[in-house]
XYZ file of C-alpha atoms in Angstrom:
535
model
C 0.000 0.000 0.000
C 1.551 3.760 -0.899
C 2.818 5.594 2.344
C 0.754 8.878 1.111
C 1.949 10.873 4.954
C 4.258 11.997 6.946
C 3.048 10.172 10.198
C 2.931 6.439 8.330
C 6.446 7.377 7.193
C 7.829 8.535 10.689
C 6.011 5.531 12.706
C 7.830 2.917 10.110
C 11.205 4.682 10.383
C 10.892 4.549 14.437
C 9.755 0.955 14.041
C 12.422 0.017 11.538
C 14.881 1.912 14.052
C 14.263 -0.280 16.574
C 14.108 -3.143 14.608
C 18.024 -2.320 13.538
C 18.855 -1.748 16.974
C 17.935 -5.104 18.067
C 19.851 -6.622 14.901
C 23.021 -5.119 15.929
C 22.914 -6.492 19.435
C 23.031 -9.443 17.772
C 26.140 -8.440 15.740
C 27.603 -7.530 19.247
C 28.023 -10.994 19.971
C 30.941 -11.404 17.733
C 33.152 -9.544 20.421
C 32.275 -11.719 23.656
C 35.415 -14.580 22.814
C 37.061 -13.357 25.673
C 34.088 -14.125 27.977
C 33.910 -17.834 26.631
C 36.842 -18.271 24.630
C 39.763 -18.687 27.882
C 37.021 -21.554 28.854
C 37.076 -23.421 25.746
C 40.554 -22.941 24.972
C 41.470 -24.639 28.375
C 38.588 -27.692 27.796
C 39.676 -28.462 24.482
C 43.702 -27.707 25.291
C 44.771 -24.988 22.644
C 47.790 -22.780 22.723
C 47.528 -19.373 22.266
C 47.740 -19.416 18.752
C 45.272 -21.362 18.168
C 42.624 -19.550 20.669
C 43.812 -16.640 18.574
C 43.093 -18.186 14.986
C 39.612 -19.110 16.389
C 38.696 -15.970 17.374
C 39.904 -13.713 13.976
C 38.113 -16.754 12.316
C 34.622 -14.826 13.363
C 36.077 -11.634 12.282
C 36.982 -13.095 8.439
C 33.504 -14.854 8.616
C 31.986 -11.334 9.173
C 34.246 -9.160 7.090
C 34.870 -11.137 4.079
C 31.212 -11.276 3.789
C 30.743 -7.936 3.644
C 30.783 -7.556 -0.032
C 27.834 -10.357 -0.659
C 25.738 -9.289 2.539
C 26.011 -5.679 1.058
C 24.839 -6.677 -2.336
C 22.057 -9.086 -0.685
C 20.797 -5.052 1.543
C 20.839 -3.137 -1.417
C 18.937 -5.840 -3.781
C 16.983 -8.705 -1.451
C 16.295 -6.394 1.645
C 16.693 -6.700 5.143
C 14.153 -9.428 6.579
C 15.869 -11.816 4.354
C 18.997 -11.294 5.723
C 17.623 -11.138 9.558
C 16.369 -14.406 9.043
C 19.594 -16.085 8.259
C 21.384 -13.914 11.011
C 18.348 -15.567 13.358
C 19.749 -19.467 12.212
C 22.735 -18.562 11.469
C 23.406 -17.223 15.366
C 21.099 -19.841 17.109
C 23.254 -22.549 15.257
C 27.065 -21.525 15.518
C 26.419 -20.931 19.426
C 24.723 -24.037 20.125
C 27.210 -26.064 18.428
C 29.946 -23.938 20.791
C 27.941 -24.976 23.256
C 27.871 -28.905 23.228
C 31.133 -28.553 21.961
C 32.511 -27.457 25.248
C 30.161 -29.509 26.943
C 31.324 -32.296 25.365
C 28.153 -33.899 23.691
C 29.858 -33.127 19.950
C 33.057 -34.727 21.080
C 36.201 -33.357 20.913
C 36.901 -31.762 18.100
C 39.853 -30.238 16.276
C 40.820 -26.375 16.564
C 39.617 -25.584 13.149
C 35.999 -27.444 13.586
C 35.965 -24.689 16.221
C 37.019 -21.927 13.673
C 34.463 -23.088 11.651
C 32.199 -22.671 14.103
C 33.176 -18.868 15.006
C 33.182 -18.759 10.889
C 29.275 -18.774 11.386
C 28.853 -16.593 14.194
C 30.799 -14.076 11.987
C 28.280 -14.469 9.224
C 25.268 -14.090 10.937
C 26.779 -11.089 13.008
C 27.857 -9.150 9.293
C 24.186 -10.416 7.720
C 22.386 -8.957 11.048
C 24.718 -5.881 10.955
C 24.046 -5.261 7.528
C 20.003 -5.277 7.173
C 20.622 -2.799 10.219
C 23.088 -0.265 9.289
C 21.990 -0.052 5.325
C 18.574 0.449 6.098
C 19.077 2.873 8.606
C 21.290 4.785 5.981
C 18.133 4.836 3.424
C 15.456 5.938 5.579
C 17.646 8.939 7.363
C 19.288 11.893 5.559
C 19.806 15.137 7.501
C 21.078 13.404 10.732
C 22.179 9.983 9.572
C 25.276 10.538 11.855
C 22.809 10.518 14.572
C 20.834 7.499 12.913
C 23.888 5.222 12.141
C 25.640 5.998 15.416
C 22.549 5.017 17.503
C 21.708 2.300 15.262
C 26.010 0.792 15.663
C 25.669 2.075 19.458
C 23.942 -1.566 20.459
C 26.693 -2.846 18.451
C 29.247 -1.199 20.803
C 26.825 -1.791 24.026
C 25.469 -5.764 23.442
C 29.081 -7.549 24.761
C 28.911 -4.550 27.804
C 25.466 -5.999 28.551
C 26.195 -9.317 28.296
C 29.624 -9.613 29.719
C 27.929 -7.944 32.884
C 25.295 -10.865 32.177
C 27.587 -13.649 32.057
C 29.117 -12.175 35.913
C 26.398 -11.969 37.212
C 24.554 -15.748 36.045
C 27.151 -17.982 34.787
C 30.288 -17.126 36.271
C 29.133 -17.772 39.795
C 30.709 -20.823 41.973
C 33.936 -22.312 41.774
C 33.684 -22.754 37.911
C 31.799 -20.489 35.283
C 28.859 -22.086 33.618
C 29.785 -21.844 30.450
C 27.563 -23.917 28.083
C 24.963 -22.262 29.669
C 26.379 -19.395 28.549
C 26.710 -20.229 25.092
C 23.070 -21.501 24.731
C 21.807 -18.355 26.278
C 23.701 -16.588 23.649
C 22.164 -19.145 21.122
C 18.563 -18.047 22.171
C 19.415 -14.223 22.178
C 20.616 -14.404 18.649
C 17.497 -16.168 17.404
C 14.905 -13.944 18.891
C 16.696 -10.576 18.339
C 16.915 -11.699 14.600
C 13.589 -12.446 14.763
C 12.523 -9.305 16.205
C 14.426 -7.551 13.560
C 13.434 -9.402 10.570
C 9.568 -8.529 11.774
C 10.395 -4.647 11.746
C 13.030 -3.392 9.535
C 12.437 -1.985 5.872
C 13.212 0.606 3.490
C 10.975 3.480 4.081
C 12.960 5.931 2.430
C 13.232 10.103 2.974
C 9.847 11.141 1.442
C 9.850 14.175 -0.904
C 11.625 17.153 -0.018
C 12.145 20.469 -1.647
C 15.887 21.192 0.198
C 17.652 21.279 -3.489
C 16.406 24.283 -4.948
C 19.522 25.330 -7.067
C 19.636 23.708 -10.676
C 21.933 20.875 -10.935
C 23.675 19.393 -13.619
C 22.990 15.671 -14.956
C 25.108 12.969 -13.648
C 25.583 14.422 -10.041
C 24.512 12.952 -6.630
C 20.876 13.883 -5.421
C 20.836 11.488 -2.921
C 18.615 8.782 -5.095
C 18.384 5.808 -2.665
C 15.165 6.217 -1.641
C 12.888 7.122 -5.030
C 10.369 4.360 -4.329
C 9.110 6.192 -1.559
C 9.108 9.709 -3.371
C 7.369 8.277 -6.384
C 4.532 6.602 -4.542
C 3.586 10.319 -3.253
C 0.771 12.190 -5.224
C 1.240 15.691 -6.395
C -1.521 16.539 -3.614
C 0.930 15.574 -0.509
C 4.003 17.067 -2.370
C 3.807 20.443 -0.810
C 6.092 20.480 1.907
C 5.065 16.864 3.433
C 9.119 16.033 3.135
C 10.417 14.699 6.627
C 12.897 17.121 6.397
C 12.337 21.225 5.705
C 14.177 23.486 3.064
C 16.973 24.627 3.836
C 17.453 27.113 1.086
C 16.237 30.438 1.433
C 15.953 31.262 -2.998
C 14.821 29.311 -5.727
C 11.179 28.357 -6.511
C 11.267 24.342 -6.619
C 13.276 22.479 -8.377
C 12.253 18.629 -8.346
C 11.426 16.371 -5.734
C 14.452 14.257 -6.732
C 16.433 17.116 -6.897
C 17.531 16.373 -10.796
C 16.953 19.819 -12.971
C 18.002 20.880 -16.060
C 20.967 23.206 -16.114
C 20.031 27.044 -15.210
C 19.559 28.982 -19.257
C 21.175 31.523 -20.786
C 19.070 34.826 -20.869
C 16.895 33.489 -17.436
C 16.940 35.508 -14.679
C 19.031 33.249 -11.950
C 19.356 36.032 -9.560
C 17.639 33.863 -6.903
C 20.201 31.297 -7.613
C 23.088 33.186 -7.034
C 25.143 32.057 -3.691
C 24.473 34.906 -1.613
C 20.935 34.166 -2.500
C 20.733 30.412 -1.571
C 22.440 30.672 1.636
C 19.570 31.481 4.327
C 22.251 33.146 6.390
C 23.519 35.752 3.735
C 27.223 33.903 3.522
C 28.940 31.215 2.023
C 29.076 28.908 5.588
C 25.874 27.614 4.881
C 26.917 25.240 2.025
C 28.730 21.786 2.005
C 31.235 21.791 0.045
C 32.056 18.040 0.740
C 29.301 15.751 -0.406
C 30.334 13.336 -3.457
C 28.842 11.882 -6.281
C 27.217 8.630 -6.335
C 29.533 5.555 -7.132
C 29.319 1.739 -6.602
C 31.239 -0.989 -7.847
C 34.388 -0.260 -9.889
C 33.856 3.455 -9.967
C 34.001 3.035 -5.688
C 37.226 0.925 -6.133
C 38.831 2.726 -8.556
C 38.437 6.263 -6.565
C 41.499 7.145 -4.363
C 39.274 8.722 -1.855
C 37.512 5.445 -1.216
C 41.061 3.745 -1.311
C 42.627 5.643 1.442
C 39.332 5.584 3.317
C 39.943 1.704 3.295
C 43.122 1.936 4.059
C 42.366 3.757 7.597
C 40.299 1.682 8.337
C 41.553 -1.677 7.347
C 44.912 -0.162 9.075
C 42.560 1.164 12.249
C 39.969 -1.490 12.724
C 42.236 -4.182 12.871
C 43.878 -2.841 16.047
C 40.389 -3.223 17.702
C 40.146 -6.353 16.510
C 43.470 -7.658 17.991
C 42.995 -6.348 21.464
C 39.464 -7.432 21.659
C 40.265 -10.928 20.811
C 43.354 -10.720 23.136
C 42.185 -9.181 26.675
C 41.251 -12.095 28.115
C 45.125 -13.527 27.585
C 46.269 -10.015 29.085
C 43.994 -9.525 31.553
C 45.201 -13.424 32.976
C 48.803 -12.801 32.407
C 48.732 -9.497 34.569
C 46.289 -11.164 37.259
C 48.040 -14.343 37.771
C 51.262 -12.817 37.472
C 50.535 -10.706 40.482
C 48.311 -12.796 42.923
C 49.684 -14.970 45.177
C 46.353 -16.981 45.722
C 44.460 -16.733 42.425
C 40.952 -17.564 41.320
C 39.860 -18.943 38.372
C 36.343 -17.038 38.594
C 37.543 -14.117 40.094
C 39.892 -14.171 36.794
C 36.916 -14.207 34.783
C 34.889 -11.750 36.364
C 37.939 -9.254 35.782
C 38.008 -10.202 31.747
C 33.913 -9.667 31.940
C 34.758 -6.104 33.421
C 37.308 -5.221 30.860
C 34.944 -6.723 27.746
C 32.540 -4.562 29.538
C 34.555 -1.509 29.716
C 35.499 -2.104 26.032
C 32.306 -2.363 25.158
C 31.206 0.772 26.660
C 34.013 2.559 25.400
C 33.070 1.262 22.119
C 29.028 2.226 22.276
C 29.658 6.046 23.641
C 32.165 6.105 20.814
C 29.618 5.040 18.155
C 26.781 7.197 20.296
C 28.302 10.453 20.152
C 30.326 10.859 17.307
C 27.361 11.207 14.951
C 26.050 13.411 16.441
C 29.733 15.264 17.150
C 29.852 15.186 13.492
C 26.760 16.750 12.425
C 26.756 19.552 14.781
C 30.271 19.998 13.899
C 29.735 20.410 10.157
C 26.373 22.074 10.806
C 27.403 24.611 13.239
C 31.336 25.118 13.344
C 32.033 23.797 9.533
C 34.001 21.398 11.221
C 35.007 18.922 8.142
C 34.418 15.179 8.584
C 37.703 14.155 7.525
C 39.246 16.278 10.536
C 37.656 14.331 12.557
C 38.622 10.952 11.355
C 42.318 12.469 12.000
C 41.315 13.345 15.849
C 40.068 9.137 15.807
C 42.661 7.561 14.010
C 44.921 9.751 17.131
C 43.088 8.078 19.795
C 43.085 4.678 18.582
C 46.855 5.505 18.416
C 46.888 7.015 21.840
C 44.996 3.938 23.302
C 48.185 1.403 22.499
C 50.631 3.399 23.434
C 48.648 3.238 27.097
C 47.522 -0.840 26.788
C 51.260 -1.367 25.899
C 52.647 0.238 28.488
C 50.260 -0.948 31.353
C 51.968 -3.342 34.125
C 48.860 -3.155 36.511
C 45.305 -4.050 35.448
C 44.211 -0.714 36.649
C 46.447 0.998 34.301
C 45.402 -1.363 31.759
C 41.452 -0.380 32.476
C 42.262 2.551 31.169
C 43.639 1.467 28.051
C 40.603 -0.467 27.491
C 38.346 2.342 27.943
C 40.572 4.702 25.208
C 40.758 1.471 22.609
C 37.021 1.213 23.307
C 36.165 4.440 22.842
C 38.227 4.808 19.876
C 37.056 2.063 18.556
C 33.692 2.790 18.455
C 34.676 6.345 17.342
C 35.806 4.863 14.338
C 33.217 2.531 13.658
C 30.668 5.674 13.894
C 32.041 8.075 11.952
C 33.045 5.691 8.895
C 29.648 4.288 7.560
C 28.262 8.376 7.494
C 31.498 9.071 5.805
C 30.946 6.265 2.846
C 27.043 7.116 2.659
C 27.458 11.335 2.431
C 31.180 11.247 -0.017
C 29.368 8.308 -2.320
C 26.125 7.871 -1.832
C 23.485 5.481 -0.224
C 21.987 4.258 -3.417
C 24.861 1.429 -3.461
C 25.594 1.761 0.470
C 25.562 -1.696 1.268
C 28.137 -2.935 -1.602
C 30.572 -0.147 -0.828
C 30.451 -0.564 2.668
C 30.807 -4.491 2.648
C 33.801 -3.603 0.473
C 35.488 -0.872 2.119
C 35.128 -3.398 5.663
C 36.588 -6.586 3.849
C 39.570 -6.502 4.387
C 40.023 -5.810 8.163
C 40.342 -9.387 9.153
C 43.478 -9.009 7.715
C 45.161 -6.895 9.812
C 43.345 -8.213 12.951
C 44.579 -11.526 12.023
C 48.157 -10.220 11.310
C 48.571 -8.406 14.763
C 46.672 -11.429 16.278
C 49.351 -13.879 14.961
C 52.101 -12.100 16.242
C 50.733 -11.242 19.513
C 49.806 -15.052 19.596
C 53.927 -15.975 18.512
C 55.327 -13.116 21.158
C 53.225 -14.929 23.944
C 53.838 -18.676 22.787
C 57.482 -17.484 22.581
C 57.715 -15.936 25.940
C 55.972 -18.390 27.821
C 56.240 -21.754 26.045
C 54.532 -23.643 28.821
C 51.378 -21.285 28.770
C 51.569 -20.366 32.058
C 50.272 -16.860 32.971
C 51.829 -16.557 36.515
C 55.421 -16.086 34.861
C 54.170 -12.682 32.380
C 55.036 -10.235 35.233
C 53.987 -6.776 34.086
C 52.989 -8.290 30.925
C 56.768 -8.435 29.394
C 55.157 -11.498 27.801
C 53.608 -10.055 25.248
C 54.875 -6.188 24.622
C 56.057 -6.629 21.804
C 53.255 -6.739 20.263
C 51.768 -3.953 21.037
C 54.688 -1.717 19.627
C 53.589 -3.322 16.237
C 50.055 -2.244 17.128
C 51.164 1.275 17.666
C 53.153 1.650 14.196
C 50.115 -0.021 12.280
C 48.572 3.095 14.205
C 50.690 5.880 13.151
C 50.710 4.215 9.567
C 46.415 4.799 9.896
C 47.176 8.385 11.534
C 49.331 9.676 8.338
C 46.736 7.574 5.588
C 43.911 9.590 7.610
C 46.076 12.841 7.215
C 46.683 12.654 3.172
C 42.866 11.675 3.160
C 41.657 15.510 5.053
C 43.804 17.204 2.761
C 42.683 15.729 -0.069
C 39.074 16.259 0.975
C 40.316 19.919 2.272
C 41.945 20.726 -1.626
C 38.591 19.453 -3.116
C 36.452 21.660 -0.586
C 38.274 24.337 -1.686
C 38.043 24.167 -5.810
C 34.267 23.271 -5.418
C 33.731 26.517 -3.653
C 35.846 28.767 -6.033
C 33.953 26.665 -9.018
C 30.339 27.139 -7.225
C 30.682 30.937 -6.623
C 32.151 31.712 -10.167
C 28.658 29.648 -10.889
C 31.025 27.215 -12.936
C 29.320 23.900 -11.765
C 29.435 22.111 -14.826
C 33.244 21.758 -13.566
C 32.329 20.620 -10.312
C 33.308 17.184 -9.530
C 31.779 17.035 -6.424
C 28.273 18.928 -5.936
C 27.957 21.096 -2.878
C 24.504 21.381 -0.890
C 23.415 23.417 1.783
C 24.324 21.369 5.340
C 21.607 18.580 4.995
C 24.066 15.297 5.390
């Protein structure tokens, strides 16, 4: 049935909102290892490495899917790909489960990465249906929309690493297949919940693009269906967003005109004209064009953007996969009477503090960034710079750390960071290239962070084993054990810090030409198409 109103169109975007919200605290799940993963490693007797190739295994199921699960959002829509996140998650934990319990047998360390294989895909096709969607139906505060909507994706393993304290590590030994199935049964009805709610509702007409603009330029597109199902009777200013240009008498609801004519009189298309506050500040300077597929790969832009992130990301990665090890070697290491439980109720409180890091990261920098650019004409690529800094920041302090309470804070900054960076990044692909092929690009610009997880993993994983050959925890005092590894962390940092740097002054050089072109009213030279602040 055509969505002919505003209201229909706001109540489906709050109740697809939700609906992504509960899909990403299923995503979430791909980050609780450390709660479970010490457990298993110890009932099934693997080394370090092997823990360690178990737990990246989840990551490369979830980012080397990317590209496909982004095709299957843009083309086959979410509720199909909630409903294989739903199986997908009920079945990869269960089998965890009566693995460690014992009812599968005993099985080999790369059954078990096959296992976390699965829990990767259902967290990337659950992520996926979430964050595209959420991109489509939101335009002049998607930073606000993503971040919220990749906020329960930061906050799920806070939740349920406090869950997993407070239920099943109680006694002498943590229940830990009960764990598992409970994480089994949360996959499967979040899924559910999510496949029942989310769609494409799309933006709804809107008359914000009043100046003319050329053919083959970005109007934000993703969302026609909704536009075109709109008579001419609720076109007036029913858009979910207002105007925000003060000249001009129309243009169209997609925001495709024909080039202003010779002999016309443009005056009310002039800059000074168009920008509601009688300057030049009003206008964005730094929205793309729309590109997917080769065009995407092929643009340097989109190739350092990768870069940061595959460089960035996989740092998260690593020390989310690794706590638990560090948070036993620094615990044993100084207690002269330790605890098994107790141990594990001090990695729950670091996954917990990581995760909260990691959702008031993802919470707040949408909105940091559209206030920023709104208000201040902060750029968005200046504040990828400040990220990339923390995330560098954040090693230097886990590296250096010789007490767990200096280490806390270490996981708070890599949390934080972390989900700073995971924030800001989808908004940054969906406003410099579009949202009509979001999902593609994004699944593309994310596959290759297993990578560099796995790399820094491996050699954190070969430091240990080589520092403490008989896996014993109680000899890493200070955590010289594994050090090393974290000064390789750091320069795979700085490496993401100066990639993030030649990326804002790119953006910075192209801001600049597309305002000199726009005000000498030479836009059929323009590259990139500027609009008044509405990304």
């Amino acid at each position: 049935m055509a969505l002919r109103t505003r209201s229909q169109r706001y109540w489906l975007r709050t109740l697809s909102m939700l609906g992504a919200c509960s899909a990403t605290t299923t995503s979430g799940t791909i980050y609780l290892f450390s709660t479970y993963g010490p457990a298993l490693s110890r009932r099934l007797h693997l080394t370090s490495t092997q823990a360690n190739v178990a737990a990246i295994s989840a990551n490369y199921g979830q980012l080397l899917s990317g590209p496909f699960f982004g095709w299957a959002a843009d083309t086959l829509g979410p509720q199909v790909l909630s409903g294989f996140a739903a199986v997908g998650s009920f079945a990869a934990f269960s089998a965890l489960a009566y693995t460690y319990e014992g009812t599968l047998g005993m099985p080999s360390w790369l059954l078990l990465a096959a296992y976390m294989v699965l829990v990767g895909l259902a967290s990337q096709s659950a992520n996926m249906a979430a964050v595209t969607t959420t991109t489509k139906n939101f335009k002049q505060n998607r930073g606000s929309a993503v971040s919220l909507c990749v906020a329960f994706f930061g906050l799920s393993p806070f939740v349920l690493s406090h869950v997993s304290s407070l239920f099943f590590a109680v006694g002498d030994v943590p229940d830990t297949f009960g764990y598992l199935k409970f994480l089994s049964y949360l996959g499967l009805g979040t899924s559910t919940v999510a496949a029942l709610s989310l769609s494409v509702v799309g933006f709804g007409p809107s008359r914000r693009y009043q100046r003319d603009i050329p053919d083959g330029f970005i109007v934000d597109r993703a969302s026609d269906t909704s536009s075109d199902l709109l008579d001419d009777s609720h076109s007036e200013i029913t858009g979910d967003e207002e105007p925000l240009l003060a000249g001009g008498s129309g243009g169209s609801p997609t925001g495709y005109n024909a080039t202003p004519k010779p002999g016309r009189d443009n005056s009310a298309n002039t800059p000074a004209a168009l920008d509601p506050r009688g300057d030049m500040d009003g206008v964005d300077y730094d929205t793309a064009r729309e590109l997917g597929g080769m065009s995407y790969l092929r643009d340097p832009e989109a190739q350092l953007l990768a870069l940061v992130l595959f460089l960035c990301a996989g740092i998260g990665v690593f020390y989310n996969n690794n706590i638990g090890t560090i948070v036993n070697a620094l615990y044993f290491s100084s207690t002269d009477d330790p605890d098994p439980s107790a141990a594990q109720r001090l990695i729950n409180h670091h996954v917990a503090v990581v995760s909260l890091g990691s959702f008031m990261g993802r919470l707040t920098i949408g909105a940091i960034t559209d206030l920023g650019k709104r208000f201040w004409g902060l750029p968005r690529s200046g504040i990828l710079v400040v990220v990339v800094f923390c995330m560098v920041l954040s090693q230097i302090i886990a590296g250096a750390a010789e007490t767990l309470t200096t280490l806390l804070l270490g996981s708070a900054l890599t949390g934080l960071s972390y989900g700073f960076l995971f924030g800001v990044m989808p908004t940054l692909v969906s406003v410099w290239f579009g949202t009509k092929h979001f999902g593609s690009n994004w699944g593309m610009t994310t596959v290759f962070i297993g990578f560099s997880g796995q790399a820094l993993g491996a050699f954190f994983g070969y430091v240990y084993d080589a520092n403490m050959p008989d896996q014993d925890p109680s000899k890493c005092r200070g955590g010289a054990c594994y050090r090393d590894a974290f000064v390789l962390s750091m320069g795979v940092g700085l490496l993401g810090l100066l990639a993030a740097v030649v990326l804002a002054r790119r953006r910075g050089d192209r801001r600049r030409e597309n305002r000199r072109l726009w005000e000498a009213q030479e836009i059929e030279h323009i590259e990139y198409v500027p609009f008044i602040l509405a990304e």
